[in-house]
């Protein structure tokens, strides 16, 4: 009888485990939900395809992982991914717990499904972040990374934490006295002027470079996929990255929905979501609160950017951006161009700039068919709409650098902005650039409540406004 009860108990536990795994692998994005966003758009966009993941499931606990926040789970992730890959792919289940890990290499046909109370926490041991891939020359690997893969996803409702405090430099002017003392207690290295703290010579943490300046330059993105097809990130929270949080590069068919991206407001280079030279992408229903640009489109620098092609057929819809340097951003790397981008029904609340277009010689390129409509902004620190053609992308600790070439000049053109409502900004519209750099821009049916200037537009910049109301207030 006891043996029968034990057998029955085992069967029940297995059934419960199977049910839990089935629940873990559910996600919101479907072909129908993706298609529903592509109605009533100002231009026709090609729609992205979702990844196809086989229904095989394993838990990282099956491969020795422990969610105690102490045991390193890198090998368990690698073994689970390899096990599924040998079977044609499937879902790696990350159950509730704190899962300490080094960088994780994705493979084709793999989904990482993170349960609600699961936190994937990247180890502060920098030596374990060394890049082992022969497909990139970077010394440090991104947290989750994939190269030339297809059908990959990260889903669920759990959290990926990059533990970026051990990587990011900090400007004294951006933290309180209490916070500054906390950084100093970690060890680290101060700049010559004492105005920048570098995570170099930290207590109990090995350096990855010989100097503090170079140490800061080793930082990697938290999620970076390069040259991949059919990519989905859905439902998860991504936070506290050493550098950019989510960064698909040279990818096709990218869907990112219902994701929360967050980090301290002063996190150096803490971009939330950057697309670089990507084609066919949907960014929808995401919540962003970050230390640098929010929803940012990039297209490479110079000849390489041109070769890699434009960001093309991108739909950015129903997102909320809280703190960020820019809510929606094009630039500063634009050499490959921007084409067929629709930004619709987005809210920016407290960003430094609302709609931000930035580039410079050497990294500029042309834009085409950019449609931005139904944008709602409150408490914008600087400009509601901003065009800048002399932007300098400086490493921390560098005050100024000269353009290396007069080629690849910025050309912001064919940009149509409609139905913007902005309550509170220093300036409504700012545009600076030489002849031919900012032209064929329309802004219409919009309302701006500003503090300082209704417009600060160079004569060479050709911006046409129609039915635009400007109201100066406090």
Short mmCIF file of C-alpha atoms in Angstrom, two decimals:
data_model
loop_
_atom_site.label_atom_id
_atom_site.label_comp_id
_atom_site.label_asym_id
_atom_site.label_seq_id
_atom_site.Cartn_x
_atom_site.Cartn_y
_atom_site.Cartn_z
CA UNK A 1 0.00 0.00 0.00
CA UNK A 2 2.85 2.36 0.89
CA UNK A 3 4.51 1.62 -2.46
CA UNK A 4 1.21 2.34 -4.24
CA UNK A 5 0.87 5.68 -2.43
CA UNK A 6 4.44 6.61 -3.30
CA UNK A 7 3.81 5.77 -6.95
CA UNK A 8 0.57 7.76 -6.96
CA UNK A 9 2.32 10.73 -5.31
CA UNK A 10 5.10 10.62 -7.90
CA UNK A 11 2.55 10.59 -10.73
CA UNK A 12 0.73 13.57 -9.22
CA UNK A 13 3.98 15.50 -8.79
CA UNK A 14 4.99 14.78 -12.38
CA UNK A 15 1.57 15.93 -13.59
CA UNK A 16 1.81 19.12 -11.54
CA UNK A 17 5.31 19.74 -12.88
CA UNK A 18 4.10 19.29 -16.45
CA UNK A 19 1.20 21.68 -15.81
CA UNK A 20 3.55 24.27 -14.32
CA UNK A 21 5.84 24.02 -17.34
CA UNK A 22 2.90 24.44 -19.69
CA UNK A 23 1.87 27.57 -17.79
CA UNK A 24 5.42 28.93 -17.90
CA UNK A 25 5.63 28.73 -21.68
CA UNK A 26 2.53 30.78 -22.40
CA UNK A 27 3.18 34.22 -23.82
CA UNK A 28 1.07 37.04 -25.14
CA UNK A 29 2.49 37.46 -28.64
CA UNK A 30 0.68 35.54 -31.36
CA UNK A 31 0.49 35.97 -35.12
CA UNK A 32 -2.98 37.47 -34.63
CA UNK A 33 -1.85 39.93 -31.94
CA UNK A 34 1.08 41.04 -34.09
CA UNK A 35 -1.16 41.55 -37.14
CA UNK A 36 -3.67 43.58 -35.08
CA UNK A 37 -1.16 46.43 -34.78
CA UNK A 38 -0.86 46.90 -38.53
CA UNK A 39 -4.25 48.48 -39.21
CA UNK A 40 -4.89 52.15 -39.93
CA UNK A 41 -1.22 53.03 -40.38
CA UNK A 42 -0.16 56.00 -42.55
CA UNK A 43 2.00 53.72 -44.73
CA UNK A 44 2.16 50.01 -45.42
CA UNK A 45 4.81 48.16 -43.44
CA UNK A 46 6.06 44.62 -43.82
CA UNK A 47 5.08 42.63 -40.73
CA UNK A 48 7.56 40.55 -38.73
CA UNK A 49 7.20 36.80 -38.31
CA UNK A 50 7.27 35.22 -34.87
CA UNK A 51 9.73 32.46 -34.00
CA UNK A 52 8.62 28.86 -34.17
CA UNK A 53 9.78 26.98 -31.08
CA UNK A 54 9.23 23.21 -30.65
CA UNK A 55 7.11 22.20 -27.67
CA UNK A 56 9.85 20.31 -25.82
CA UNK A 57 10.47 21.68 -22.30
CA UNK A 58 13.19 21.28 -19.72
CA UNK A 59 13.94 23.11 -16.48
CA UNK A 60 17.38 24.43 -15.65
CA UNK A 61 17.01 22.53 -12.38
CA UNK A 62 17.20 19.31 -14.42
CA UNK A 63 20.81 20.24 -15.15
CA UNK A 64 21.93 21.14 -11.64
CA UNK A 65 20.83 24.77 -11.31
CA UNK A 66 19.86 26.05 -7.86
CA UNK A 67 17.84 29.21 -7.36
CA UNK A 68 19.55 30.19 -4.13
CA UNK A 69 21.33 33.29 -5.47
CA UNK A 70 24.67 31.71 -4.56
CA UNK A 71 25.17 28.73 -6.86
CA UNK A 72 26.51 29.66 -10.30
CA UNK A 73 24.07 28.35 -12.91
CA UNK A 74 26.00 29.08 -16.13
CA UNK A 75 26.71 25.42 -16.87
CA UNK A 76 23.08 24.50 -16.25
CA UNK A 77 21.90 27.10 -18.78
CA UNK A 78 24.46 25.87 -21.32
CA UNK A 79 23.58 22.20 -20.81
CA UNK A 80 19.82 22.85 -21.01
CA UNK A 81 20.21 24.84 -24.24
CA UNK A 82 22.51 22.23 -25.78
CA UNK A 83 20.18 19.38 -24.72
CA UNK A 84 17.23 21.04 -26.44
CA UNK A 85 19.28 22.04 -29.45
CA UNK A 86 20.19 18.39 -30.02
CA UNK A 87 16.45 17.62 -30.08
CA UNK A 88 15.65 20.45 -32.51
CA UNK A 89 14.93 23.12 -29.93
CA UNK A 90 12.42 23.92 -27.19
CA UNK A 91 11.77 25.88 -24.01
CA UNK A 92 14.25 26.31 -21.15
CA UNK A 93 12.12 26.89 -18.05
CA UNK A 94 13.54 29.17 -15.36
CA UNK A 95 11.34 28.60 -12.27
CA UNK A 96 10.95 30.87 -9.25
CA UNK A 97 14.24 31.65 -7.53
CA UNK A 98 17.38 33.77 -7.91
CA UNK A 99 19.60 32.29 -10.58
CA UNK A 100 23.19 33.54 -10.51
CA UNK A 101 24.88 33.22 -13.89
CA UNK A 102 27.60 34.35 -16.25
CA UNK A 103 26.69 35.24 -19.87
CA UNK A 104 24.41 32.82 -21.69
CA UNK A 105 24.83 31.86 -25.36
CA UNK A 106 21.56 31.26 -27.20
CA UNK A 107 21.07 28.79 -30.04
CA UNK A 108 18.45 28.53 -32.79
CA UNK A 109 14.95 27.28 -31.91
CA UNK A 110 15.42 28.08 -28.19
CA UNK A 111 13.10 29.97 -25.85
CA UNK A 112 14.17 31.09 -22.36
CA UNK A 113 10.95 31.21 -20.33
CA UNK A 114 11.26 33.04 -17.00
CA UNK A 115 8.61 32.57 -14.31
CA UNK A 116 7.12 35.50 -12.42
CA UNK A 117 9.25 35.17 -9.29
CA UNK A 118 12.44 34.21 -11.12
CA UNK A 119 15.36 36.64 -11.20
CA UNK A 120 18.28 35.87 -13.51
CA UNK A 121 21.11 37.74 -11.82
CA UNK A 122 24.47 38.20 -13.52
CA UNK A 123 27.53 37.51 -11.42
CA UNK A 124 29.77 40.41 -10.31
CA UNK A 125 32.82 38.23 -11.09
CA UNK A 126 33.93 40.02 -14.23
CA UNK A 127 36.36 37.28 -15.22
CA UNK A 128 33.38 35.00 -15.90
CA UNK A 129 32.05 37.48 -18.47
CA UNK A 130 35.00 37.02 -20.84
CA UNK A 131 33.82 36.50 -24.41
CA UNK A 132 34.37 32.93 -25.65
CA UNK A 133 32.74 33.39 -29.06
CA UNK A 134 34.84 33.57 -32.22
CA UNK A 135 32.13 35.59 -33.96
CA UNK A 136 32.96 38.89 -32.28
CA UNK A 137 36.15 40.62 -31.19
CA UNK A 138 34.62 42.06 -28.03
CA UNK A 139 36.44 41.09 -24.82
CA UNK A 140 33.25 40.89 -22.75
CA UNK A 141 30.16 38.90 -23.73
CA UNK A 142 26.64 40.34 -23.48
CA UNK A 143 24.39 38.78 -20.85
CA UNK A 144 22.17 36.90 -23.29
CA UNK A 145 23.71 36.77 -26.76
CA UNK A 146 23.16 35.07 -30.08
CA UNK A 147 24.96 35.28 -33.42
CA UNK A 148 23.45 34.23 -36.76
CA UNK A 149 20.64 32.30 -35.10
CA UNK A 150 16.99 31.90 -36.02
CA UNK A 151 13.78 31.40 -34.02
CA UNK A 152 14.89 32.56 -30.58
CA UNK A 153 12.90 34.09 -27.75
CA UNK A 154 12.95 35.25 -24.15
CA UNK A 155 9.48 35.10 -22.61
CA UNK A 156 7.61 34.94 -19.32
CA UNK A 157 7.07 37.50 -16.58
CA UNK A 158 10.31 37.23 -14.60
CA UNK A 159 13.36 39.49 -14.42
CA UNK A 160 16.81 39.68 -15.98
CA UNK A 161 19.16 41.80 -13.86
CA UNK A 162 22.51 42.82 -15.36
CA UNK A 163 24.08 43.86 -12.03
CA UNK A 164 25.43 46.89 -13.88
CA UNK A 165 26.77 48.71 -10.80
CA UNK A 166 29.95 46.67 -11.11
CA UNK A 167 30.50 47.94 -14.66
CA UNK A 168 29.20 51.49 -15.07
CA UNK A 169 31.23 54.63 -14.31
CA UNK A 170 29.40 57.31 -12.33
CA UNK A 171 29.52 61.10 -12.59
CA UNK A 172 29.70 62.88 -9.21
CA UNK A 173 27.24 65.51 -10.41
CA UNK A 174 24.56 62.87 -10.95
CA UNK A 175 24.43 61.33 -7.48
CA UNK A 176 23.72 62.47 -3.95
CA UNK A 177 26.32 62.60 -1.16
CA UNK A 178 24.88 59.39 0.29
CA UNK A 179 25.10 57.57 -3.04
CA UNK A 180 28.63 58.84 -3.66
CA UNK A 181 29.76 57.43 -0.31
CA UNK A 182 28.20 54.10 -1.23
CA UNK A 183 30.22 53.97 -4.44
CA UNK A 184 33.40 54.96 -2.63
CA UNK A 185 32.82 52.12 -0.14
CA UNK A 186 33.02 49.64 -3.02
CA UNK A 187 36.58 50.71 -3.77
CA UNK A 188 37.00 51.83 -7.35
CA UNK A 189 39.09 54.57 -8.93
CA UNK A 190 38.47 58.30 -9.16
CA UNK A 191 39.31 60.43 -12.18
CA UNK A 192 42.10 62.98 -11.86
CA UNK A 193 39.60 65.72 -11.08
CA UNK A 194 37.68 63.49 -8.69
CA UNK A 195 34.45 64.00 -10.62
CA UNK A 196 34.06 60.48 -12.04
CA UNK A 197 34.04 57.15 -10.20
CA UNK A 198 35.20 54.14 -12.19
CA UNK A 199 34.48 50.50 -11.27
CA UNK A 200 38.19 49.69 -11.47
CA UNK A 201 40.09 48.23 -8.47
CA UNK A 202 36.84 47.27 -6.80
CA UNK A 203 37.02 45.39 -3.53
CA UNK A 204 36.98 41.67 -4.20
CA UNK A 205 36.46 42.05 -7.96
CA UNK A 206 39.18 41.45 -10.56
CA UNK A 207 39.84 44.11 -13.18
CA UNK A 208 39.29 43.45 -16.88
CA UNK A 209 41.55 46.27 -18.12
CA UNK A 210 44.75 48.00 -17.02
CA UNK A 211 43.25 51.47 -16.63
CA UNK A 212 40.00 52.82 -15.24
CA UNK A 213 39.13 54.45 -18.56
CA UNK A 214 39.60 51.18 -20.47
CA UNK A 215 37.69 49.27 -17.80
CA UNK A 216 34.61 51.38 -18.50
CA UNK A 217 35.00 50.63 -22.21
CA UNK A 218 34.72 46.86 -21.65
CA UNK A 219 31.03 47.05 -20.79
CA UNK A 220 28.63 44.90 -22.83
CA UNK A 221 24.90 44.99 -23.53
CA UNK A 222 22.57 42.90 -21.39
CA UNK A 223 20.69 41.31 -24.33
CA UNK A 224 22.34 41.47 -27.74
CA UNK A 225 21.35 39.43 -30.80
CA UNK A 226 23.34 39.86 -34.02
CA UNK A 227 22.34 38.69 -37.49
CA UNK A 228 19.35 36.74 -36.17
CA UNK A 229 15.97 35.99 -37.75
CA UNK A 230 12.63 35.69 -35.99
CA UNK A 231 13.33 37.09 -32.54
CA UNK A 232 10.77 37.55 -29.75
CA UNK A 233 11.15 39.19 -26.34
CA UNK A 234 7.85 39.20 -24.48
CA UNK A 235 6.64 40.00 -20.97
CA UNK A 236 9.90 40.06 -19.04
CA UNK A 237 11.56 42.81 -17.00
CA UNK A 238 15.08 43.74 -18.12
CA UNK A 239 17.00 45.95 -15.71
CA UNK A 240 20.29 47.37 -14.51
CA UNK A 241 22.40 46.66 -17.59
CA UNK A 242 26.11 47.49 -17.72
CA UNK A 243 25.37 49.25 -21.05
CA UNK A 244 22.38 49.03 -23.45
CA UNK A 245 19.57 46.80 -22.17
CA UNK A 246 18.14 45.23 -25.34
CA UNK A 247 20.08 45.57 -28.58
CA UNK A 248 19.17 43.56 -31.70
CA UNK A 249 21.70 44.26 -34.48
CA UNK A 250 21.37 43.32 -38.17
CA UNK A 251 18.30 41.25 -37.31
CA UNK A 252 15.13 40.56 -39.27
CA UNK A 253 11.67 39.85 -37.87
CA UNK A 254 11.95 41.26 -34.34
CA UNK A 255 8.97 41.45 -31.97
CA UNK A 256 9.28 43.00 -28.54
CA UNK A 257 6.07 43.33 -26.54
CA UNK A 258 4.95 43.89 -22.95
CA UNK A 259 8.52 44.32 -21.70
CA UNK A 260 9.58 46.53 -18.80
CA UNK A 261 13.07 48.05 -19.09
CA UNK A 262 14.40 49.96 -16.10
CA UNK A 263 17.61 51.27 -14.57
CA UNK A 264 18.69 54.29 -12.52
CA UNK A 265 18.04 57.59 -14.24
CA UNK A 266 21.76 58.38 -14.15
CA UNK A 267 22.99 55.02 -15.49
CA UNK A 268 25.78 55.85 -17.94
CA UNK A 269 24.89 54.70 -21.50
CA UNK A 270 21.83 53.03 -20.07
CA UNK A 271 19.86 52.91 -23.34
CA UNK A 272 16.66 50.86 -23.06
CA UNK A 273 15.91 49.47 -26.51
CA UNK A 274 18.15 50.06 -29.53
CA UNK A 275 17.60 48.59 -32.98
CA UNK A 276 20.69 48.68 -35.23
CA UNK A 277 20.28 48.01 -38.98
CA UNK A 278 17.19 45.87 -38.34
CA UNK A 279 14.34 45.05 -40.70
CA UNK A 280 10.71 44.22 -39.94
CA UNK A 281 10.28 44.96 -36.25
CA UNK A 282 7.37 45.56 -33.89
CA UNK A 283 7.90 47.32 -30.54
CA UNK A 284 4.59 47.45 -28.68
CA UNK A 285 3.22 47.89 -25.14
CA UNK A 286 6.62 48.29 -23.51
CA UNK A 287 7.34 50.37 -20.38
CA UNK A 288 10.70 52.15 -20.24
CA UNK A 289 12.44 54.07 -17.46
CA UNK A 290 16.13 54.35 -18.24
CA UNK A 291 19.37 56.35 -18.02
CA UNK A 292 19.84 57.19 -21.71
CA UNK A 293 17.76 56.93 -24.90
CA UNK A 294 14.44 55.08 -24.68
CA UNK A 295 13.30 53.76 -28.08
CA UNK A 296 16.33 54.30 -30.31
CA UNK A 297 16.94 53.52 -33.99
CA UNK A 298 20.54 53.18 -35.21
CA UNK A 299 21.98 52.30 -38.62
CA UNK A 300 25.74 52.11 -38.21
CA UNK A 301 28.66 54.41 -38.98
CA UNK A 302 30.21 55.20 -42.35
CA UNK A 303 30.80 52.58 -45.04
CA UNK A 304 29.99 49.65 -42.74
CA UNK A 305 26.65 51.15 -41.75
CA UNK A 306 25.83 51.75 -45.41
CA UNK A 307 26.72 48.14 -46.24
CA UNK A 308 24.56 46.77 -43.43
CA UNK A 309 21.53 48.62 -44.78
CA UNK A 310 18.77 50.68 -43.19
CA UNK A 311 16.50 50.23 -40.25
CA UNK A 312 13.41 49.46 -42.31
CA UNK A 313 9.77 48.55 -41.74
CA UNK A 314 9.65 49.36 -38.04
CA UNK A 315 6.41 49.87 -36.07
CA UNK A 316 6.67 51.45 -32.61
CA UNK A 317 3.24 51.58 -31.03
CA UNK A 318 1.55 51.91 -27.63
CA UNK A 319 4.73 52.29 -25.56
CA UNK A 320 5.33 54.38 -22.43
CA UNK A 321 8.67 56.07 -21.77
CA UNK A 322 9.32 57.70 -18.39
CA UNK A 323 12.85 58.95 -17.80
CA UNK A 324 15.12 58.80 -20.86
CA UNK A 325 17.36 61.19 -22.77
CA UNK A 326 14.90 60.82 -25.62
CA UNK A 327 11.52 59.10 -25.90
CA UNK A 328 11.81 58.14 -29.56
CA UNK A 329 15.26 58.63 -31.03
CA UNK A 330 16.92 58.34 -34.43
CA UNK A 331 20.70 58.39 -34.18
CA UNK A 332 23.35 59.18 -33.67
CA UNK A 333 24.53 56.38 -36.01
CA UNK A 334 22.45 56.73 -39.18
CA UNK A 335 24.79 55.92 -42.10
CA UNK A 336 22.76 52.91 -43.24
CA UNK A 337 19.62 55.05 -43.36
CA UNK A 338 16.13 54.91 -41.88
CA UNK A 339 13.18 53.87 -44.03
CA UNK A 340 9.49 53.11 -43.46
CA UNK A 341 9.17 53.76 -39.74
CA UNK A 342 5.85 54.43 -37.98
CA UNK A 343 5.75 55.72 -34.39
CA UNK A 344 2.18 55.80 -33.13
CA UNK A 345 0.22 56.13 -29.87
CA UNK A 346 3.17 56.54 -27.51
CA UNK A 347 3.47 58.40 -24.20
CA UNK A 348 6.58 60.21 -22.97
CA UNK A 349 6.43 61.43 -19.36
CA UNK A 350 9.50 63.15 -17.96
CA UNK A 351 11.98 62.43 -20.74
CA UNK A 352 14.77 64.95 -21.39
CA UNK A 353 13.63 65.25 -25.03
CA UNK A 354 10.49 63.85 -26.60
CA UNK A 355 11.25 63.22 -30.29
CA UNK A 356 15.03 63.30 -30.76
CA UNK A 357 16.91 63.24 -34.08
CA UNK A 358 20.69 63.39 -33.66
CA UNK A 359 23.72 62.76 -35.84
CA UNK A 360 26.91 64.35 -37.19
CA UNK A 361 29.45 64.12 -39.99
CA UNK A 362 30.92 60.65 -40.29
CA UNK A 363 27.85 58.90 -38.91
CA UNK A 364 24.98 60.60 -40.77
CA UNK A 365 22.62 59.17 -43.37
CA UNK A 366 19.23 59.76 -45.00
CA UNK A 367 15.77 59.14 -43.59
CA UNK A 368 12.75 58.22 -45.70
CA UNK A 369 9.07 57.67 -44.96
CA UNK A 370 9.13 58.42 -41.24
CA UNK A 371 5.62 58.91 -39.83
CA UNK A 372 5.08 59.91 -36.20
CA UNK A 373 1.56 60.47 -34.91
CA UNK A 374 -0.55 60.55 -31.77
CA UNK A 375 2.25 61.29 -29.33
CA UNK A 376 1.46 62.50 -25.80
CA UNK A 377 4.14 64.20 -23.69
CA UNK A 378 4.24 65.69 -20.21
CA UNK A 379 7.05 67.34 -18.22
CA UNK A 380 9.69 67.24 -20.95
CA UNK A 381 12.89 68.64 -19.46
CA UNK A 382 14.31 70.20 -22.64
CA UNK A 383 12.78 70.08 -26.16
CA UNK A 384 9.59 68.39 -27.26
CA UNK A 385 11.06 67.95 -30.78
CA UNK A 386 14.79 68.24 -31.38
CA UNK A 387 17.02 68.01 -34.48
CA UNK A 388 20.81 68.10 -33.93
CA UNK A 389 23.44 67.57 -36.64
CA UNK A 390 26.64 68.15 -34.66
CA UNK A 391 26.05 65.53 -31.99
CA UNK A 392 29.15 64.12 -30.30
CA UNK A 393 29.05 60.57 -28.99
CA UNK A 394 31.62 60.88 -26.21
CA UNK A 395 32.95 58.26 -23.84
CA UNK A 396 32.74 59.25 -20.21
CA UNK A 397 35.77 61.32 -19.29
CA UNK A 398 36.15 62.76 -22.82
CA UNK A 399 35.02 66.36 -23.26
CA UNK A 400 35.28 66.85 -27.01
CA UNK A 401 36.43 65.18 -30.21
CA UNK A 402 36.55 66.34 -33.82
CA UNK A 403 34.78 64.68 -36.73
CA UNK A 404 37.21 62.40 -38.55
CA UNK A 405 35.57 62.91 -41.93
CA UNK A 406 33.26 65.31 -43.74
CA UNK A 407 31.56 62.38 -45.47
CA UNK A 408 28.29 60.84 -44.35
CA UNK A 409 26.59 64.10 -43.45
CA UNK A 410 23.24 63.90 -41.62
CA UNK A 411 20.14 64.23 -43.76
CA UNK A 412 16.93 64.22 -41.77
CA UNK A 413 14.17 64.40 -44.36
CA UNK A 414 10.74 63.04 -45.25
CA UNK A 415 9.69 63.07 -41.60
CA UNK A 416 5.98 63.68 -40.93
CA UNK A 417 4.87 64.47 -37.37
CA UNK A 418 1.14 64.67 -36.70
CA UNK A 419 -1.06 65.07 -33.63
CA UNK A 420 1.47 65.70 -30.89
CA UNK A 421 0.17 66.97 -27.56
CA UNK A 422 2.84 68.26 -25.19
CA UNK A 423 2.07 69.74 -21.78
CA UNK A 424 5.31 71.13 -20.41
CA UNK A 425 8.66 71.47 -22.17
CA UNK A 426 11.49 74.00 -22.03
CA UNK A 427 11.22 74.50 -25.81
CA UNK A 428 8.71 73.20 -28.31
CA UNK A 429 10.76 72.73 -31.52
CA UNK A 430 14.54 73.03 -31.90
CA UNK A 431 16.50 72.34 -35.10
CA UNK A 432 20.15 73.04 -35.89
CA UNK A 433 21.96 72.13 -39.10
CA UNK A 434 23.54 73.33 -42.33
CA UNK A 435 21.81 73.49 -45.71
CA UNK A 436 20.41 70.10 -46.76
CA UNK A 437 20.69 68.49 -43.34
CA UNK A 438 17.14 69.06 -42.05
CA UNK A 439 14.47 69.46 -44.73
CA UNK A 440 11.05 68.26 -45.84
CA UNK A 441 9.87 68.02 -42.24
CA UNK A 442 6.20 68.59 -41.46
CA UNK A 443 4.62 69.10 -38.05
CA UNK A 444 0.86 69.49 -37.99
CA UNK A 445 -2.28 69.35 -35.85
CA UNK A 446 -0.27 69.64 -32.66
CA UNK A 447 -0.29 71.55 -29.38
CA UNK A 448 2.74 72.59 -27.31
CA UNK A 449 2.76 74.19 -23.86
CA UNK A 450 6.33 75.41 -23.32
CA UNK A 451 8.37 77.57 -20.92
CA UNK A 452 11.09 79.27 -22.98
CA UNK A 453 10.99 79.13 -26.80
CA UNK A 454 8.26 78.12 -29.17
CA UNK A 455 10.90 77.43 -31.79
CA UNK A 456 14.65 77.68 -32.22
CA UNK A 457 15.16 76.68 -35.84
CA UNK A 458 18.16 77.56 -38.02
CA UNK A 459 17.34 79.25 -41.33
CA UNK A 460 18.86 76.32 -43.22
CA UNK A 461 16.44 73.87 -41.59
CA UNK A 462 13.22 73.50 -43.56
CA UNK A 463 10.40 72.63 -41.18
CA UNK A 464 6.80 73.34 -42.12
CA UNK A 465 4.15 73.66 -39.43
CA UNK A 466 0.41 73.48 -40.06
CA UNK A 467 -2.34 73.96 -37.51
CA UNK A 468 0.14 74.04 -34.61
CA UNK A 469 -0.74 75.82 -31.37
CA UNK A 470 2.06 77.20 -29.17
CA UNK A 471 1.27 78.39 -25.65
CA UNK A 472 3.87 79.81 -23.29
CA UNK A 473 3.42 79.07 -19.62
CA UNK A 474 5.27 78.36 -16.40
#
